[in-house]
C-alpha cells in the first residue's frame, strides 16, 4: 500500500530560465546557466550550510512545479531516443512522473550568508525560475562518481553541437548590454548549440521562428543553412 508524505520547500531557485523551452535537458551541459538558491525561513540561517563551501557540487531535489500535476503515463518517449521510442517512466528523467520530483547535480560557485539570509550561487543548472527546492546534499565524488557505471540508452553525453550565428541586429543589442550582461552571448550560444527543438523536429528545417525568455531578454532564432541564426535579442 503506498503511503502519503508531505514536505515543505526549503528554498526557491532564481534562475536565468524564465520559461521551460530552451532549458538544457540535464544539468552541467551549459556551464553559464546560472541560478541562485535562496533558503526560506526557518532555514535562512548560516548554520544550516556550515561546511558546505568546501564542496564544489551539490545534489538538489526539487519539485517540477510548472507541469500539469497528476499527469503521468507508465511509458515516456525520451528525447535521447529521438522522441519516438518508449521506455518506462522509471527508466527516464521525464518531468511527468508519479511524484514530480527532480534531481540535479549543480556546481556551487559560492555561499553568501548573513544573520537572516542564505543564498547559494549555482552554475550549470537545468532549473526553471521559481523552482521549489526540497533538499540540498553535498556531492561526494568517492561515492557518487561511479567510473564503470552503465548509461543504458543514454550512455554518452548528447553529441553534436549546432553552429550558432547572430544577425547584425542581435549583435547590436548584445553589444549595447555588454557591460551589464557580459556573458549573455556565450550563454545563448551554449544553449542553442544544444538545439532545444523537440527531438522529432530536429531533422526538418523550416522557416519557423523560435523564442525563449532568458534573464531579461527575449531571444528569437531560426534554423539557417548549416546551423542556427539568432535573429533578434530584445531587452524586456
Ligand atoms: N536533472 C533533473 C532530473 O533528472 O530530475 C531534471 C531533468 S528534466 C528532463 C529537465 C527539464 O525539466 C528541463 O529541460 C526543463 O524543461 C524542465 N524543468 C526544469 N525545472 C522545472 C520546473 N520547476 N517545473 C517543470 N519543469 C521544469
PDB file of C-alpha atoms and ligand atoms in Angstrom:
ATOM      1  CA  UNK A   1       0.000   0.000   0.000  1.00  0.00           C
ATOM      2  CA  UNK A   2       1.508   3.320  -0.968  1.00  0.00           C
ATOM      3  CA  UNK A   3       1.899   5.932   1.771  1.00  0.00           C
ATOM      4  CA  UNK A   4       1.435   9.659   1.675  1.00  0.00           C
ATOM      5  CA  UNK A   5       4.069  12.183   2.779  1.00  0.00           C
ATOM      6  CA  UNK A   6       4.057  15.957   2.821  1.00  0.00           C
ATOM      7  CA  UNK A   7       7.161  18.148   2.532  1.00  0.00           C
ATOM      8  CA  UNK A   8       7.796  21.887   2.702  1.00  0.00           C
ATOM      9  CA  UNK A   9      10.172  23.512   0.252  1.00  0.00           C
ATOM     10  CA  UNK A  10      13.367  24.715   1.944  1.00  0.00           C
ATOM     11  CA  UNK A  11      14.300  27.218  -0.753  1.00  0.00           C
ATOM     12  CA  UNK A  12      13.491  28.800  -4.108  1.00  0.00           C
ATOM     13  CA  UNK A  13      15.528  28.874  -7.309  1.00  0.00           C
ATOM     14  CA  UNK A  14      16.064  32.213  -9.042  1.00  0.00           C
ATOM     15  CA  UNK A  15      17.302  31.151 -12.438  1.00  0.00           C
ATOM     16  CA  UNK A  16      18.216  32.663 -15.812  1.00  0.00           C
ATOM     17  CA  UNK A  17      15.472  30.448 -17.341  1.00  0.00           C
ATOM     18  CA  UNK A  18      12.112  32.236 -17.300  1.00  0.00           C
ATOM     19  CA  UNK A  19      10.276  29.535 -19.265  1.00  0.00           C
ATOM     20  CA  UNK A  20      10.686  25.786 -19.799  1.00  0.00           C
ATOM     21  CA  UNK A  21      11.525  25.863 -23.507  1.00  0.00           C
ATOM     22  CA  UNK A  22      15.275  26.198 -24.018  1.00  0.00           C
ATOM     23  CA  UNK A  23      16.338  24.847 -20.612  1.00  0.00           C
ATOM     24  CA  UNK A  24      19.047  22.167 -21.030  1.00  0.00           C
ATOM     25  CA  UNK A  25      17.714  18.638 -20.572  1.00  0.00           C
ATOM     26  CA  UNK A  26      20.210  17.894 -17.823  1.00  0.00           C
ATOM     27  CA  UNK A  27      22.488  19.930 -15.541  1.00  0.00           C
ATOM     28  CA  UNK A  28      26.147  20.570 -16.386  1.00  0.00           C
ATOM     29  CA  UNK A  29      25.559  20.828 -20.150  1.00  0.00           C
ATOM     30  CA  UNK A  30      25.763  24.648 -20.101  1.00  0.00           C
ATOM     31  CA  UNK A  31      28.225  25.971 -17.529  1.00  0.00           C
ATOM     32  CA  UNK A  32      26.989  29.561 -17.934  1.00  0.00           C
ATOM     33  CA  UNK A  33      23.425  28.639 -16.946  1.00  0.00           C
ATOM     34  CA  UNK A  34      23.378  30.295 -13.545  1.00  0.00           C
ATOM     35  CA  UNK A  35      20.918  30.481 -10.655  1.00  0.00           C
ATOM     36  CA  UNK A  36      20.757  31.360  -7.005  1.00  0.00           C
ATOM     37  CA  UNK A  37      19.064  29.226  -4.382  1.00  0.00           C
ATOM     38  CA  UNK A  38      17.557  31.355  -1.646  1.00  0.00           C
ATOM     39  CA  UNK A  39      16.765  29.480   1.558  1.00  0.00           C
ATOM     40  CA  UNK A  40      13.380  30.180   3.110  1.00  0.00           C
ATOM     41  CA  UNK A  41      12.566  30.733   6.809  1.00  0.00           C
ATOM     42  CA  UNK A  42      13.304  28.926   9.098  1.00  0.00           C
ATOM     43  CA  UNK A  43      16.262  27.601   7.035  1.00  0.00           C
ATOM     44  CA  UNK A  44      17.684  31.051   6.220  1.00  0.00           C
ATOM     45  CA  UNK A  45      20.373  30.801   8.911  1.00  0.00           C
ATOM     46  CA  UNK A  46      24.088  30.432   8.239  1.00  0.00           C
ATOM     47  CA  UNK A  47      24.467  27.321  10.439  1.00  0.00           C
ATOM     48  CA  UNK A  48      22.364  25.146   8.072  1.00  0.00           C
ATOM     49  CA  UNK A  49      25.083  25.464   5.389  1.00  0.00           C
ATOM     50  CA  UNK A  50      28.132  25.429   7.681  1.00  0.00           C
ATOM     51  CA  UNK A  51      30.815  23.381   5.897  1.00  0.00           C
ATOM     52  CA  UNK A  52      29.041  23.424   2.519  1.00  0.00           C
ATOM     53  CA  UNK A  53      31.537  25.858   0.945  1.00  0.00           C
ATOM     54  CA  UNK A  54      34.109  23.049   0.822  1.00  0.00           C
ATOM     55  CA  UNK A  55      32.063  21.169  -1.797  1.00  0.00           C
ATOM     56  CA  UNK A  56      32.264  22.058  -5.490  1.00  0.00           C
ATOM     57  CA  UNK A  57      28.961  20.354  -6.412  1.00  0.00           C
ATOM     58  CA  UNK A  58      25.561  19.728  -4.808  1.00  0.00           C
ATOM     59  CA  UNK A  59      22.607  17.428  -5.336  1.00  0.00           C
ATOM     60  CA  UNK A  60      19.314  19.285  -5.380  1.00  0.00           C
ATOM     61  CA  UNK A  61      15.955  17.590  -5.066  1.00  0.00           C
ATOM     62  CA  UNK A  62      13.140  19.811  -6.253  1.00  0.00           C
ATOM     63  CA  UNK A  63       9.560  19.873  -7.462  1.00  0.00           C
ATOM     64  CA  UNK A  64       8.676  20.132 -11.164  1.00  0.00           C
ATOM     65  CA  UNK A  65       6.161  22.778 -10.181  1.00  0.00           C
ATOM     66  CA  UNK A  66       5.453  24.052 -13.707  1.00  0.00           C
ATOM     67  CA  UNK A  67       3.898  20.885 -15.121  1.00  0.00           C
ATOM     68  CA  UNK A  68       0.315  19.804 -15.056  1.00  0.00           C
ATOM     69  CA  UNK A  69       0.147  17.982 -11.722  1.00  0.00           C
ATOM     70  CA  UNK A  70      -1.110  14.390 -11.609  1.00  0.00           C
ATOM     71  CA  UNK A  71      -0.484  13.835 -15.328  1.00  0.00           C
ATOM     72  CA  UNK A  72       1.909  10.947 -15.939  1.00  0.00           C
ATOM     73  CA  UNK A  73       2.000   7.843 -18.035  1.00  0.00           C
ATOM     74  CA  UNK A  74       3.727   4.463 -17.430  1.00  0.00           C
ATOM     75  CA  UNK A  75       5.892   4.923 -20.525  1.00  0.00           C
ATOM     76  CA  UNK A  76       7.513   8.037 -21.985  1.00  0.00           C
ATOM     77  CA  UNK A  77       9.483   8.975 -25.121  1.00  0.00           C
ATOM     78  CA  UNK A  78      12.893  10.326 -24.108  1.00  0.00           C
ATOM     79  CA  UNK A  79      14.446  12.937 -26.442  1.00  0.00           C
ATOM     80  CA  UNK A  80      17.633  10.828 -26.423  1.00  0.00           C
ATOM     81  CA  UNK A  81      15.765   8.142 -28.368  1.00  0.00           C
ATOM     82  CA  UNK A  82      14.608  10.674 -30.944  1.00  0.00           C
ATOM     83  CA  UNK A  83      11.275  11.171 -29.223  1.00  0.00           C
ATOM     84  CA  UNK A  84       9.704   8.164 -30.982  1.00  0.00           C
ATOM     85  CA  UNK A  85      10.611   5.141 -28.798  1.00  0.00           C
ATOM     86  CA  UNK A  86       9.040   4.408 -25.437  1.00  0.00           C
ATOM     87  CA  UNK A  87      10.699   3.424 -22.152  1.00  0.00           C
ATOM     88  CA  UNK A  88       9.251   3.067 -18.662  1.00  0.00           C
ATOM     89  CA  UNK A  89       8.778   6.280 -16.729  1.00  0.00           C
ATOM     90  CA  UNK A  90      11.210   4.975 -14.103  1.00  0.00           C
ATOM     91  CA  UNK A  91      13.787   4.344 -16.838  1.00  0.00           C
ATOM     92  CA  UNK A  92      13.647   8.055 -17.705  1.00  0.00           C
ATOM     93  CA  UNK A  93      14.331  11.503 -16.290  1.00  0.00           C
ATOM     94  CA  UNK A  94      10.966  12.773 -17.517  1.00  0.00           C
ATOM     95  CA  UNK A  95       9.307  15.639 -15.664  1.00  0.00           C
ATOM     96  CA  UNK A  96       5.944  13.786 -15.810  1.00  0.00           C
ATOM     97  CA  UNK A  97       6.227  11.109 -13.132  1.00  0.00           C
ATOM     98  CA  UNK A  98       4.024   9.853 -10.280  1.00  0.00           C
ATOM     99  CA  UNK A  99       5.875  12.095  -7.815  1.00  0.00           C
ATOM    100  CA  UNK A 100       7.048  15.119  -9.841  1.00  0.00           C
ATOM    101  CA  UNK A 101      10.419  15.312  -8.081  1.00  0.00           C
ATOM    102  CA  UNK A 102      13.627  16.278  -9.920  1.00  0.00           C
ATOM    103  CA  UNK A 103      17.233  15.544  -9.081  1.00  0.00           C
ATOM    104  CA  UNK A 104      20.098  17.692 -10.384  1.00  0.00           C
ATOM    105  CA  UNK A 105      23.781  17.874  -9.609  1.00  0.00           C
ATOM    106  CA  UNK A 106      24.905  21.510  -9.898  1.00  0.00           C
ATOM    107  CA  UNK A 107      28.119  23.457  -9.365  1.00  0.00           C
ATOM    108  CA  UNK A 108      28.346  25.514  -6.178  1.00  0.00           C
ATOM    109  CA  UNK A 109      30.158  28.729  -7.008  1.00  0.00           C
ATOM    110  CA  UNK A 110      29.875  30.366  -3.597  1.00  0.00           C
ATOM    111  CA  UNK A 111      27.769  30.663  -0.458  1.00  0.00           C
ATOM    112  CA  UNK A 112      26.545  34.091   0.614  1.00  0.00           C
ATOM    113  CA  UNK A 113      25.043  34.376   4.068  1.00  0.00           C
ATOM    114  CA  UNK A 114      24.389  36.765   6.904  1.00  0.00           C
ATOM    115  CA  UNK A 115      22.208  36.647  10.013  1.00  0.00           C
ATOM    116  CA  UNK A 116      18.919  36.464   8.066  1.00  0.00           C
ATOM    117  CA  UNK A 117      19.737  35.194   4.624  1.00  0.00           C
ATOM    118  CA  UNK A 118      21.427  32.280   2.926  1.00  0.00           C
ATOM    119  CA  UNK A 119      21.942  32.342  -0.834  1.00  0.00           C
ATOM    120  CA  UNK A 120      23.800  29.667  -2.796  1.00  0.00           C
ATOM    121  CA  UNK A 121      25.259  30.749  -6.154  1.00  0.00           C
ATOM    122  CA  UNK A 122      24.959  27.903  -8.669  1.00  0.00           C
ATOM    123  CA  UNK A 123      26.199  27.122 -12.184  1.00  0.00           C
ATOM    124  CA  UNK A 124      25.261  24.559 -14.822  1.00  0.00           C
ATOM    125  CA  UNK A 125      21.593  24.397 -13.803  1.00  0.00           C
ATOM    126  CA  UNK A 126      18.617  22.875 -15.662  1.00  0.00           C
ATOM    127  CA  UNK A 127      16.059  24.600 -13.427  1.00  0.00           C
ATOM    128  CA  UNK A 128      13.209  26.947 -14.164  1.00  0.00           C
ATOM    129  CA  UNK A 129      12.966  30.243 -12.296  1.00  0.00           C
ATOM    130  CA  UNK A 130      10.795  29.770  -9.181  1.00  0.00           C
ATOM    131  CA  UNK A 131      11.528  26.046  -8.765  1.00  0.00           C
ATOM    132  CA  UNK A 132      10.808  24.955  -5.173  1.00  0.00           C
ATOM    133  CA  UNK A 133      13.730  23.024  -3.664  1.00  0.00           C
ATOM    134  CA  UNK A 134      13.081  20.192  -1.197  1.00  0.00           C
ATOM    135  CA  UNK A 135      16.622  19.321  -0.155  1.00  0.00           C
ATOM    136  CA  UNK A 136      20.325  20.007  -0.681  1.00  0.00           C
ATOM    137  CA  UNK A 137      23.036  17.396  -0.262  1.00  0.00           C
ATOM    138  CA  UNK A 138      26.762  17.666  -0.954  1.00  0.00           C
ATOM    139  CA  UNK A 139      28.021  15.687  -3.954  1.00  0.00           C
ATOM    140  CA  UNK A 140      30.504  13.106  -2.694  1.00  0.00           C
ATOM    141  CA  UNK A 141      32.884  12.103  -5.511  1.00  0.00           C
ATOM    142  CA  UNK A 142      34.075   8.960  -3.718  1.00  0.00           C
ATOM    143  CA  UNK A 143      30.568   7.510  -3.712  1.00  0.00           C
ATOM    144  CA  UNK A 144      28.642   9.449  -6.379  1.00  0.00           C
ATOM    145  CA  UNK A 145      31.152   9.241  -9.281  1.00  0.00           C
ATOM    146  CA  UNK A 146      30.984   5.619 -10.461  1.00  0.00           C
ATOM    147  CA  UNK A 147      33.534   5.122 -13.234  1.00  0.00           C
ATOM    148  CA  UNK A 148      32.252   1.778 -14.536  1.00  0.00           C
ATOM    149  CA  UNK A 149      28.554   2.794 -14.461  1.00  0.00           C
ATOM    150  CA  UNK A 150      26.394   1.796 -17.481  1.00  0.00           C
ATOM    151  CA  UNK A 151      24.262   4.562 -19.018  1.00  0.00           C
ATOM    152  CA  UNK A 152      21.605   2.468 -20.779  1.00  0.00           C
ATOM    153  CA  UNK A 153      20.162   4.253 -23.815  1.00  0.00           C
ATOM    154  CA  UNK A 154      21.944   7.486 -22.752  1.00  0.00           C
ATOM    155  CA  UNK A 155      25.413   6.042 -22.347  1.00  0.00           C
ATOM    156  CA  UNK A 156      27.270   9.169 -23.531  1.00  0.00           C
ATOM    157  CA  UNK A 157      26.773  12.933 -23.392  1.00  0.00           C
ATOM    158  CA  UNK A 158      24.478  14.270 -26.140  1.00  0.00           C
ATOM    159  CA  UNK A 159      26.729  14.582 -29.161  1.00  0.00           C
ATOM    160  CA  UNK A 160      26.856  17.202 -31.858  1.00  0.00           C
ATOM    161  CA  UNK A 161      26.505  20.902 -31.362  1.00  0.00           C
ATOM    162  CA  UNK A 162      24.759  23.235 -33.817  1.00  0.00           C
ATOM    163  CA  UNK A 163      26.816  26.182 -35.060  1.00  0.00           C
ATOM    164  CA  UNK A 164      25.181  29.402 -33.798  1.00  0.00           C
ATOM    165  CA  UNK A 165      25.339  32.743 -35.598  1.00  0.00           C
ATOM    166  CA  UNK A 166      23.867  36.175 -34.787  1.00  0.00           C
ATOM    167  CA  UNK A 167      22.181  38.720 -37.040  1.00  0.00           C
ATOM    168  CA  UNK A 168      23.668  42.219 -37.131  1.00  0.00           C
ATOM    169  CA  UNK A 169      20.658  43.479 -35.129  1.00  0.00           C
ATOM    170  CA  UNK A 170      21.100  40.818 -32.441  1.00  0.00           C
ATOM    171  CA  UNK A 171      24.823  41.637 -32.238  1.00  0.00           C
ATOM    172  CA  UNK A 172      23.971  45.324 -31.802  1.00  0.00           C
ATOM    173  CA  UNK A 173      21.672  44.636 -28.818  1.00  0.00           C
ATOM    174  CA  UNK A 174      24.202  42.270 -27.197  1.00  0.00           C
ATOM    175  CA  UNK A 175      26.877  44.937 -27.605  1.00  0.00           C
ATOM    176  CA  UNK A 176      24.573  47.574 -26.092  1.00  0.00           C
ATOM    177  CA  UNK A 177      24.076  45.476 -22.923  1.00  0.00           C
ATOM    178  CA  UNK A 178      27.593  44.070 -22.746  1.00  0.00           C
ATOM    179  CA  UNK A 179      28.546  45.874 -19.525  1.00  0.00           C
ATOM    180  CA  UNK A 180      25.535  44.527 -17.546  1.00  0.00           C
ATOM    181  CA  UNK A 181      25.402  41.089 -19.221  1.00  0.00           C
ATOM    182  CA  UNK A 182      28.980  40.304 -20.293  1.00  0.00           C
ATOM    183  CA  UNK A 183      28.346  36.553 -20.718  1.00  0.00           C
ATOM    184  CA  UNK A 184      24.940  36.689 -22.407  1.00  0.00           C
ATOM    185  CA  UNK A 185      26.317  35.924 -25.886  1.00  0.00           C
ATOM    186  CA  UNK A 186      28.169  32.876 -24.549  1.00  0.00           C
ATOM    187  CA  UNK A 187      25.054  31.677 -22.680  1.00  0.00           C
ATOM    188  CA  UNK A 188      22.838  31.981 -25.785  1.00  0.00           C
ATOM    189  CA  UNK A 189      25.449  30.232 -27.936  1.00  0.00           C
ATOM    190  CA  UNK A 190      25.892  27.320 -25.495  1.00  0.00           C
ATOM    191  CA  UNK A 191      22.121  26.857 -25.075  1.00  0.00           C
ATOM    192  CA  UNK A 192      21.195  27.000 -28.747  1.00  0.00           C
ATOM    193  CA  UNK A 193      24.129  24.786 -29.756  1.00  0.00           C
ATOM    194  CA  UNK A 194      22.264  22.000 -27.893  1.00  0.00           C
ATOM    195  CA  UNK A 195      19.293  22.549 -30.253  1.00  0.00           C
ATOM    196  CA  UNK A 196      16.343  22.906 -27.856  1.00  0.00           C
ATOM    197  CA  UNK A 197      13.774  21.982 -30.529  1.00  0.00           C
ATOM    198  CA  UNK A 198      11.730  18.864 -29.768  1.00  0.00           C
ATOM    199  CA  UNK A 199      13.617  15.743 -30.936  1.00  0.00           C
ATOM    200  CA  UNK A 200      11.064  14.877 -33.634  1.00  0.00           C
ATOM    201  CA  UNK A 201      11.515  18.315 -35.260  1.00  0.00           C
ATOM    202  CA  UNK A 202      15.297  18.210 -35.339  1.00  0.00           C
ATOM    203  CA  UNK A 203      15.611  16.572 -38.727  1.00  0.00           C
ATOM    204  CA  UNK A 204      13.397  19.045 -40.558  1.00  0.00           C
ATOM    205  CA  UNK A 205      14.360  22.592 -41.448  1.00  0.00           C
ATOM    206  CA  UNK A 206      11.655  25.220 -41.526  1.00  0.00           C
ATOM    207  CA  UNK A 207      11.213  28.966 -41.542  1.00  0.00           C
ATOM    208  CA  UNK A 208       9.660  28.854 -38.103  1.00  0.00           C
ATOM    209  CA  UNK A 209      10.916  31.460 -35.637  1.00  0.00           C
ATOM    210  CA  UNK A 210      11.566  30.042 -32.162  1.00  0.00           C
ATOM    211  CA  UNK A 211      11.685  32.107 -28.989  1.00  0.00           C
ATOM    212  CA  UNK A 212      12.722  31.808 -25.377  1.00  0.00           C
ATOM    213  CA  UNK A 213      12.925  34.139 -22.416  1.00  0.00           C
ATOM    214  CA  UNK A 214      16.344  34.285 -20.819  1.00  0.00           C
ATOM    215  CA  UNK A 215      17.271  36.629 -17.964  1.00  0.00           C
ATOM    216  CA  UNK A 216      15.693  39.969 -19.005  1.00  0.00           C
ATOM    217  CA  UNK A 217      15.685  39.202 -22.717  1.00  0.00           C
ATOM    218  CA  UNK A 218      13.517  37.590 -25.376  1.00  0.00           C
ATOM    219  CA  UNK A 219      15.676  35.608 -27.767  1.00  0.00           C
ATOM    220  CA  UNK A 220      14.413  34.671 -31.242  1.00  0.00           C
ATOM    221  CA  UNK A 221      16.097  32.318 -33.671  1.00  0.00           C
ATOM    222  CA  UNK A 222      15.520  30.143 -36.690  1.00  0.00           C
ATOM    223  CA  UNK A 223      17.247  27.311 -38.462  1.00  0.00           C
ATOM    224  CA  UNK A 224      19.558  28.542 -41.172  1.00  0.00           C
ATOM    225  CA  UNK A 225      21.705  26.713 -43.684  1.00  0.00           C
ATOM    226  CA  UNK A 226      24.291  24.930 -41.603  1.00  0.00           C
ATOM    227  CA  UNK A 227      23.071  25.940 -38.157  1.00  0.00           C
ATOM    228  CA  UNK A 228      21.052  28.307 -36.010  1.00  0.00           C
ATOM    229  CA  UNK A 229      20.699  32.033 -36.604  1.00  0.00           C
ATOM    230  CA  UNK A 230      19.733  34.294 -33.699  1.00  0.00           C
ATOM    231  CA  UNK A 231      17.538  36.825 -35.446  1.00  0.00           C
ATOM    232  CA  UNK A 232      16.601  39.086 -32.529  1.00  0.00           C
ATOM    233  CA  UNK A 233      17.559  39.821 -28.944  1.00  0.00           C
ATOM    234  CA  UNK A 234      15.064  42.091 -27.189  1.00  0.00           C
ATOM    235  CA  UNK A 235      15.561  43.641 -23.747  1.00  0.00           C
ATOM    236  CA  UNK A 236      12.335  43.465 -21.750  1.00  0.00           C
TER     237      UNK A 236
HETATM  238  N1  LIG B   1      18.009  16.846 -13.818  1.00  0.00           N
HETATM  239  C1  LIG B   1      16.627  16.713 -13.447  1.00  0.00           C
HETATM  240  C2  LIG B   1      16.250  15.263 -13.235  1.00  0.00           C
HETATM  241  O1  LIG B   1      16.866  14.404 -13.870  1.00  0.00           O
HETATM  242  O2  LIG B   1      15.344  15.014 -12.451  1.00  0.00           O
HETATM  243  C3  LIG B   1      15.702  17.363 -14.451  1.00  0.00           C
HETATM  244  C4  LIG B   1      15.655  16.668 -15.771  1.00  0.00           C
HETATM  245  S1  LIG B   1      14.299  17.237 -16.729  1.00  0.00           S
HETATM  246  C5  LIG B   1      14.415  16.221 -18.141  1.00  0.00           C
HETATM  247  C6  LIG B   1      14.928  18.783 -17.278  1.00  0.00           C
HETATM  248  C7  LIG B   1      13.834  19.640 -17.830  1.00  0.00           C
HETATM  249  O3  LIG B   1      12.928  19.936 -16.797  1.00  0.00           O
HETATM  250  C8  LIG B   1      14.323  20.987 -18.306  1.00  0.00           C
HETATM  251  O4  LIG B   1      14.739  20.921 -19.636  1.00  0.00           O
HETATM  252  C9  LIG B   1      13.090  21.886 -18.109  1.00  0.00           C
HETATM  253  O5  LIG B   1      12.351  21.979 -19.301  1.00  0.00           O
HETATM  254  C10 LIG B   1      12.261  21.141 -17.071  1.00  0.00           C
HETATM  255  N2  LIG B   1      12.130  21.866 -15.805  1.00  0.00           N
HETATM  256  C11 LIG B   1      13.106  22.430 -15.066  1.00  0.00           C
HETATM  257  N3  LIG B   1      12.604  22.959 -13.935  1.00  0.00           N
HETATM  258  C12 LIG B   1      11.265  22.725 -13.972  1.00  0.00           C
HETATM  259  C13 LIG B   1      10.182  23.019 -13.089  1.00  0.00           C
HETATM  260  N4  LIG B   1      10.371  23.673 -11.945  1.00  0.00           N
HETATM  261  N5  LIG B   1       8.933  22.627 -13.453  1.00  0.00           N
HETATM  262  C14 LIG B   1       8.720  21.957 -14.615  1.00  0.00           C
HETATM  263  N6  LIG B   1       9.701  21.645 -15.488  1.00  0.00           N
HETATM  264  C15 LIG B   1      10.963  22.030 -15.165  1.00  0.00           C
END
